[in-house]
Amino acid sequence: MDNTRILFVCLGNICRSPAAEEILRTITRKAGKDWKIDSAGTYSGHKGELPDRRMHAAAGKRGYSLTHRARPVSIVDFLDFDMIVAMDDDNYETLRMMAPDTESENKVVRIRDFFNEDRTDTYVPDPYYSGREGFEYVLDLLEEACENIANGKRNS
Ligand code: 4NP
């Protein structure tokens, strides 16, 4: 599974998906894999912004430097990526509706497909209105899912 192209998508593209992008980039680089990894949002209101400072700080403590600039998902993304990973069911439904054809629609998956099998979570919760623990929990989920994505380990 080399040269895999993966796009992570959340709502604002300033918390969950830019963190996922950097975590998977770190894991795959360490493993010597040359993957194309990016992130985007279903909502364009934060376009051009750096990640939320709370996510920047929490990720920084774990060694991830977040430098992504927020951007909205575009139709071209459905051609440019092999797999589009939605953080929650709203993102998933929005992406499936946006997909220009069946092949593109089938590229959209839920991140829960990559959680460990013993996990009961079904999505990555939006941390925007949460406290610091919310950001730590998001990073725990993302590290687990990205490890499984990198190893081709899908639970459904
Ligand atoms: P994200 O978090 O989808 O993980 O980037 C959010 C960021 C901004 C907003 C909501 C969620 N917002 O409502 O502006």
Coordinates of N, CA and C and ligand atoms in Angstrom, one line a residue:
M1 N 0.8 -1.2 0.0 CA 0.0 0.0 0.0 C 0.9 1.3 0.0
D2 N 1.7 1.4 -1.0 CA 2.6 2.6 -1.0 C 2.0 3.7 -1.9
N3 N 2.5 4.9 -1.7 CA 2.0 6.1 -2.4 C 0.5 6.2 -2.2
T4 N 0.0 5.9 -1.1 CA -1.4 6.0 -0.8 C -1.7 7.5 -0.5
R5 N -2.8 8.0 -1.0 CA -3.2 9.4 -0.9 C -4.4 9.5 0.0
I6 N -4.3 10.1 1.1 CA -5.3 10.1 2.2 C -5.7 11.6 2.6
L7 N -7.0 11.9 2.5 CA -7.5 13.2 3.0 C -8.3 13.0 4.2
F8 N -8.0 13.7 5.3 CA -8.8 13.7 6.5 C -9.8 14.9 6.5
V9 N -11.0 14.7 6.9 CA -12.0 15.8 6.8 C -12.8 15.9 8.1
C10 N -12.8 17.1 8.6 CA -13.7 17.4 9.8 C -14.5 18.7 9.4
L11 N -15.1 19.3 10.4 CA -15.9 20.5 10.1 C -15.1 21.7 9.8
G12 N -14.3 22.2 10.7 CA -13.6 23.5 10.6 C -12.2 23.4 10.0
N13 N -11.6 22.2 10.0 CA -10.3 21.9 9.5 C -9.2 22.7 10.3
I14 N -9.6 22.9 11.6 CA -8.6 23.6 12.5 C -8.3 22.8 13.8
C15 N -9.0 21.7 14.0 CA -8.8 20.9 15.2 C -8.5 19.4 14.8
R16 N -9.5 18.7 14.5 CA -9.3 17.2 14.4 C -8.5 16.8 13.1
S17 N -8.9 17.3 11.9 CA -8.3 16.8 10.7 C -6.9 17.3 10.5
P18 N -6.5 18.5 10.9 CA -5.1 18.9 10.7 C -4.2 18.1 11.7
A19 N -4.7 17.7 12.9 CA -4.0 16.9 13.8 C -3.8 15.5 13.2
A20 N -4.9 14.9 12.7 CA -4.8 13.6 12.0 C -3.8 13.6 10.9
E21 N -3.8 14.6 10.1 CA -2.9 14.7 9.0 C -1.4 14.6 9.5
E22 N -1.1 15.4 10.5 CA 0.3 15.4 11.0 C 0.7 14.1 11.7
I23 N -0.3 13.5 12.4 CA 0.0 12.3 13.1 C 0.3 11.2 12.0
L24 N -0.6 11.0 11.0 CA -0.3 10.0 10.0 C 1.0 10.3 9.2
R25 N 1.2 11.6 9.0 CA 2.5 11.9 8.2 C 3.7 11.5 9.1
T26 N 3.6 11.7 10.4 CA 4.7 11.3 11.2 C 4.9 9.8 11.2
I27 N 3.8 9.1 11.4 CA 3.9 7.6 11.4 C 4.4 7.0 10.1
T28 N 3.9 7.5 9.0 CA 4.3 6.9 7.7 C 5.7 7.3 7.3
R29 N 6.1 8.6 7.7 CA 7.5 8.9 7.4 C 8.5 8.1 8.2
K30 N 8.2 7.8 9.4 CA 9.1 7.0 10.3 C 9.2 5.6 9.7
A31 N 8.1 5.1 9.0 CA 8.1 3.8 8.4 C 8.6 3.8 7.0
G32 N 9.1 5.0 6.5 CA 9.7 5.1 5.2 C 8.7 5.0 4.1
K33 N 7.4 5.3 4.4 CA 6.4 5.3 3.4 C 6.2 6.7 2.8
D34 N 6.1 6.8 1.5 CA 5.9 8.2 0.9 C 4.5 8.4 0.5
W35 N 3.7 8.7 1.5 CA 2.2 8.9 1.3 C 1.9 10.3 1.1
K36 N 0.9 10.6 0.3 CA 0.4 12.0 0.2 C -0.8 12.1 1.2
I37 N -0.6 13.1 2.1 CA -1.6 13.2 3.2 C -2.0 14.7 3.4
D38 N -3.3 14.9 3.5 CA -3.7 16.3 3.6 C -5.0 16.3 4.4
S39 N -5.5 17.5 4.7 CA -6.8 17.6 5.4 C -7.6 18.8 4.9
A40 N -8.9 18.8 5.2 CA -9.8 19.8 4.7 C -11.1 19.8 5.6
G41 N -11.9 20.9 5.4 CA -13.1 21.0 6.2 C -14.4 21.0 5.4
T42 N -15.5 20.6 5.9 CA -16.8 20.8 5.2 C -17.3 22.2 5.3
Y43 N -16.8 22.9 6.3 CA -17.2 24.3 6.6 C -16.0 25.2 6.2
S44 N -16.3 26.3 5.5 CA -15.2 27.1 4.9 C -14.8 28.3 5.8
G45 N -15.5 28.5 6.9 CA -15.4 29.7 7.7 C -14.0 30.0 8.3
H46 N -13.2 28.9 8.4 CA -11.8 29.1 9.0 C -10.8 29.1 7.9
K47 N -11.2 29.2 6.7 CA -10.2 29.1 5.5 C -9.0 30.0 5.8
G48 N -7.8 29.4 5.6 CA -6.6 30.2 5.7 C -6.0 30.2 7.1
E49 N -6.8 29.8 8.1 CA -6.3 29.8 9.5 C -5.4 28.7 9.8
L50 N -4.4 28.9 10.7 CA -3.6 27.8 11.3 C -4.5 27.1 12.3
P51 N -4.1 25.9 12.7 CA -4.9 25.1 13.7 C -5.2 25.9 14.9
D52 N -6.4 25.6 15.5 CA -6.8 26.2 16.8 C -5.6 26.1 17.8
R53 N -5.4 27.2 18.6 CA -4.2 27.2 19.4 C -4.2 26.1 20.5
R54 N -5.4 25.7 20.9 CA -5.5 24.6 21.9 C -5.0 23.3 21.3
M55 N -5.4 23.0 20.1 CA -5.0 21.8 19.4 C -3.5 21.9 19.1
H56 N -3.1 23.1 18.7 CA -1.6 23.3 18.4 C -0.8 23.0 19.7
A57 N -1.2 23.4 20.8 CA -0.5 23.2 22.1 C -0.5 21.7 22.5
A58 N -1.7 21.1 22.4 CA -1.8 19.7 22.8 C -1.0 18.8 21.9
A59 N -1.1 19.0 20.6 CA -0.3 18.2 19.7 C 1.2 18.5 19.8
G60 N 1.5 19.7 20.0 CA 2.9 20.1 20.2 C 3.6 19.3 21.3
K61 N 2.8 19.1 22.4 CA 3.4 18.4 23.6 C 3.7 16.9 23.2
R62 N 2.9 16.4 22.2 CA 3.2 15.0 21.8 C 4.2 15.0 20.6
G63 N 4.7 16.1 20.3 CA 5.8 16.1 19.2 C 5.3 16.4 17.8
Y64 N 4.1 16.8 17.7 CA 3.5 17.1 16.3 C 3.5 18.6 16.1
S65 N 4.1 19.1 15.1 CA 4.0 20.5 14.8 C 3.0 20.7 13.7
L66 N 1.9 21.4 14.1 CA 0.8 21.6 13.1 C 0.9 22.9 12.4
T67 N 1.1 22.8 11.1 CA 1.3 24.0 10.3 C 0.3 24.2 9.1
H68 N -0.7 23.3 9.1 CA -1.7 23.3 8.0 C -2.5 24.5 8.0
R69 N -2.8 25.0 6.9 CA -3.8 26.2 6.7 C -5.1 25.6 6.3
A70 N -6.2 26.0 7.1 CA -7.5 25.4 6.8 C -8.0 25.7 5.4
R71 N -8.6 24.7 4.8 CA -9.2 24.9 3.5 C -10.5 24.0 3.4
P72 N -11.4 24.5 2.6 CA -12.6 23.7 2.4 C -12.4 22.5 1.4
V73 N -13.1 21.4 1.6 CA -13.0 20.3 0.7 C -13.5 20.8 -0.7
S74 N -12.9 20.2 -1.8 CA -13.3 20.6 -3.1 C -13.6 19.3 -3.9
I75 N -14.3 19.5 -5.0 CA -14.6 18.3 -5.8 C -13.3 17.6 -6.4
V76 N -12.3 18.4 -6.6 CA -11.0 17.9 -7.1 C -10.4 16.9 -6.1
D77 N -10.7 17.1 -4.8 CA -10.2 16.2 -3.8 C -10.6 14.7 -4.1
F78 N -11.8 14.6 -4.7 CA -12.3 13.2 -4.9 C -11.5 12.5 -6.0
L79 N -10.8 13.3 -6.8 CA -9.9 12.7 -7.8 C -8.5 12.5 -7.2
D80 N -8.1 13.5 -6.4 CA -6.7 13.6 -6.0 C -6.4 12.6 -4.8
F81 N -7.4 12.0 -4.2 CA -7.1 11.2 -3.1 C -7.7 9.8 -3.3
D82 N -7.1 8.8 -2.7 CA -7.6 7.4 -2.8 C -8.6 7.1 -1.7
M83 N -8.5 7.8 -0.5 CA -9.4 7.5 0.6 C -9.6 8.9 1.3
I84 N -10.9 9.1 1.6 CA -11.2 10.4 2.3 C -11.9 10.0 3.7
V85 N -11.2 10.3 4.7 CA -11.6 9.8 6.1 C -12.4 10.9 6.9
A86 N -13.6 10.6 7.1 CA -14.5 11.6 7.8 C -14.4 11.3 9.3
M87 N -14.4 12.4 10.1 CA -14.2 12.4 11.5 C -15.5 12.0 12.3
D88 N -16.6 12.4 11.7 CA -17.9 12.0 12.3 C -19.0 11.8 11.3
D89 N -20.2 11.5 11.7 CA -21.2 11.1 10.8 C -21.7 12.3 9.9
D90 N -21.7 13.5 10.5 CA -22.1 14.7 9.7 C -21.1 14.9 8.6
N91 N -19.8 14.8 8.9 CA -18.8 15.0 7.8 C -19.0 13.9 6.8
Y92 N -19.3 12.7 7.2 CA -19.4 11.6 6.3 C -20.6 11.8 5.3
E93 N -21.7 12.2 5.9 CA -22.9 12.4 5.0 C -22.7 13.6 4.1
T94 N -22.0 14.6 4.5 CA -21.7 15.8 3.7 C -20.8 15.3 2.5
L95 N -19.8 14.6 2.8 CA -18.9 14.1 1.8 C -19.5 13.2 0.8
R96 N -20.4 12.3 1.3 CA -21.0 11.4 0.4 C -22.0 12.1 -0.6
M97 N -22.6 13.2 0.0 CA -23.5 14.0 -0.9 C -22.7 14.8 -1.9
M98 N -21.5 15.2 -1.5 CA -20.7 16.0 -2.4 C -20.1 15.2 -3.6
A99 N -19.9 13.9 -3.3 CA -19.1 13.1 -4.3 C -19.7 13.1 -5.6
P100 N -18.9 13.4 -6.7 CA -19.4 13.5 -8.0 C -19.9 12.2 -8.7
D101 N -19.4 11.1 -8.2 CA -19.8 9.8 -8.8 C -19.6 8.7 -7.8
T102 N -20.0 7.5 -8.2 CA -20.0 6.4 -7.3 C -18.6 6.0 -6.8
E103 N -17.7 6.1 -7.7 CA -16.3 5.7 -7.4 C -15.8 6.7 -6.3
S104 N -16.1 8.0 -6.5 CA -15.7 9.0 -5.5 C -16.4 8.7 -4.1
E105 N -17.7 8.4 -4.2 CA -18.5 8.2 -3.0 C -17.9 7.0 -2.2
N106 N -17.4 6.0 -2.9 CA -16.8 4.9 -2.2 C -15.5 5.1 -1.6
K107 N -14.9 6.3 -1.9 CA -13.6 6.7 -1.3 C -13.8 7.2 0.1
V108 N -15.1 7.6 0.4 CA -15.4 8.2 1.7 C -15.6 7.2 2.8
V109 N -14.8 7.2 3.8 CA -15.0 6.2 4.9 C -15.1 7.0 6.3
R110 N -15.6 6.3 7.3 CA -15.6 6.8 8.6 C -14.3 6.4 9.4
I111 N -13.8 7.4 10.2 CA -12.6 7.1 10.9 C -12.8 5.9 11.9
R112 N -14.0 5.7 12.3 CA -14.2 4.6 13.3 C -13.9 3.2 12.7
D113 N -13.8 3.1 11.4 CA -13.4 1.9 10.7 C -12.0 1.5 11.1
F114 N -11.3 2.5 11.6 CA -9.8 2.3 12.0 C -9.6 2.3 13.5
F115 N -10.6 2.4 14.3 CA -10.4 2.3 15.7 C -10.1 0.9 16.1
N116 N -9.5 0.7 17.2 CA -9.3 -0.7 17.7 C -10.6 -1.3 17.9
E117 N -10.7 -2.6 17.8 CA -12.0 -3.3 17.8 C -12.7 -3.2 19.2
D118 N -11.9 -3.1 20.3 CA -12.5 -3.0 21.6 C -13.0 -1.6 21.9
R119 N -12.8 -0.6 21.1 CA -13.3 0.7 21.3 C -14.8 0.8 21.1
T120 N -15.5 1.6 21.9 CA -17.0 1.7 21.7 C -17.3 3.0 21.0
D121 N -16.3 3.9 20.9 CA -16.5 5.2 20.2 C -16.9 5.0 18.7
T122 N -17.7 5.8 18.2 CA -18.1 5.7 16.8 C -17.7 6.9 15.9
Y123 N -17.0 7.8 16.6 CA -16.6 9.0 15.8 C -15.6 9.8 16.7
V124 N -14.9 10.7 16.1 CA -14.0 11.6 16.9 C -14.8 12.8 17.2
P125 N -15.0 13.1 18.5 CA -15.8 14.2 19.0 C -15.2 15.5 18.7
D126 N -16.1 16.5 18.3 CA -15.6 17.8 18.0 C -15.1 18.5 19.3
P127 N -13.9 18.8 19.4 CA -13.3 19.3 20.7 C -13.5 20.9 20.8
Y128 N -14.0 21.5 19.8 CA -14.0 23.0 19.8 C -14.6 23.6 21.0
Y129 N -15.7 23.1 21.5 CA -16.3 23.7 22.7 C -16.0 22.9 24.0
S130 N -15.0 22.1 23.9 CA -14.6 21.3 25.1 C -13.4 21.9 25.8
G131 N -13.1 21.3 27.0 CA -11.9 21.7 27.7 C -10.6 21.0 27.2
R132 N -9.5 21.1 27.9 CA -8.3 20.6 27.5 C -8.3 19.0 27.3
E133 N -9.1 18.4 28.2 CA -9.2 16.9 28.1 C -9.8 16.5 26.8
G134 N -10.7 17.3 26.2 CA -11.3 17.0 25.0 C -10.3 16.9 23.9
F135 N -9.3 17.8 23.9 CA -8.2 17.7 22.9 C -7.3 16.5 23.1
E136 N -7.1 16.2 24.4 CA -6.2 15.0 24.6 C -6.9 13.7 24.1
Y137 N -8.2 13.7 24.4 CA -9.0 12.5 24.0 C -9.0 12.4 22.4
V138 N -9.2 13.5 21.8 CA -9.1 13.5 20.3 C -7.8 12.9 19.8
L139 N -6.7 13.4 20.4 CA -5.4 13.0 20.0 C -5.2 11.5 20.3
D140 N -5.7 11.0 21.4 CA -5.6 9.5 21.7 C -6.3 8.7 20.6
L141 N -7.5 9.2 20.2 CA -8.3 8.4 19.2 C -7.5 8.5 17.8
L142 N -7.0 9.7 17.5 CA -6.3 9.9 16.2 C -5.0 9.1 16.1
E143 N -4.3 9.0 17.2 CA -3.0 8.2 17.2 C -3.4 6.8 17.0
E144 N -4.4 6.3 17.6 CA -4.8 4.9 17.4 C -5.2 4.6 16.0
A145 N -6.1 5.5 15.5 CA -6.6 5.3 14.1 C -5.5 5.4 13.1
C146 N -4.7 6.4 13.3 CA -3.6 6.6 12.3 C -2.6 5.4 12.2
E147 N -2.3 4.8 13.4 CA -1.5 3.7 13.5 C -2.1 2.5 12.6
N148 N -3.4 2.4 12.8 CA -4.1 1.3 12.1 C -4.2 1.6 10.6
I149 N -4.4 2.9 10.2 CA -4.4 3.2 8.8 C -3.0 2.9 8.2
A150 N -2.0 3.3 8.9 CA -0.6 3.1 8.3 C -0.3 1.6 8.1
N151 N -1.0 0.8 9.0 CA -0.7 -0.7 8.9 C -1.8 -1.4 8.2
G152 N -2.7 -0.7 7.5 CA -3.7 -1.3 6.7 C -4.7 -2.1 7.5
K153 N -4.9 -1.7 8.8 CA -5.7 -2.5 9.7 C -7.1 -1.9 9.8
R154 N -8.1 -2.4 9.1 CA -9.4 -1.9 9.1 C -10.4 -2.8 9.8
N155 N -11.2 -2.3 10.7 CA -12.1 -3.2 11.5 C -13.4 -3.5 10.8
S156 N -13.8 -2.9 9.7 CA -15.0 -3.2 9.0 C -15.0 -3.0 7.5
Ligands
4NP1 P1 -12.9 20.8 13.8 O1 -13.4 21.7 15.0 O2 -14.0 20.4 12.9 O3 -12.3 19.6 14.5 O4 -11.8 21.7 13.1 C1 -14.2 22.8 14.8 C2 -13.7 24.0 14.5 C3 -14.5 25.1 14.4 C4 -15.9 25.0 14.5 C5 -16.4 23.8 14.9 C6 -15.6 22.7 15.0 N1 -16.7 26.1 14.4 O5 -17.9 26.0 14.7 O6 -16.2 27.2 14.1

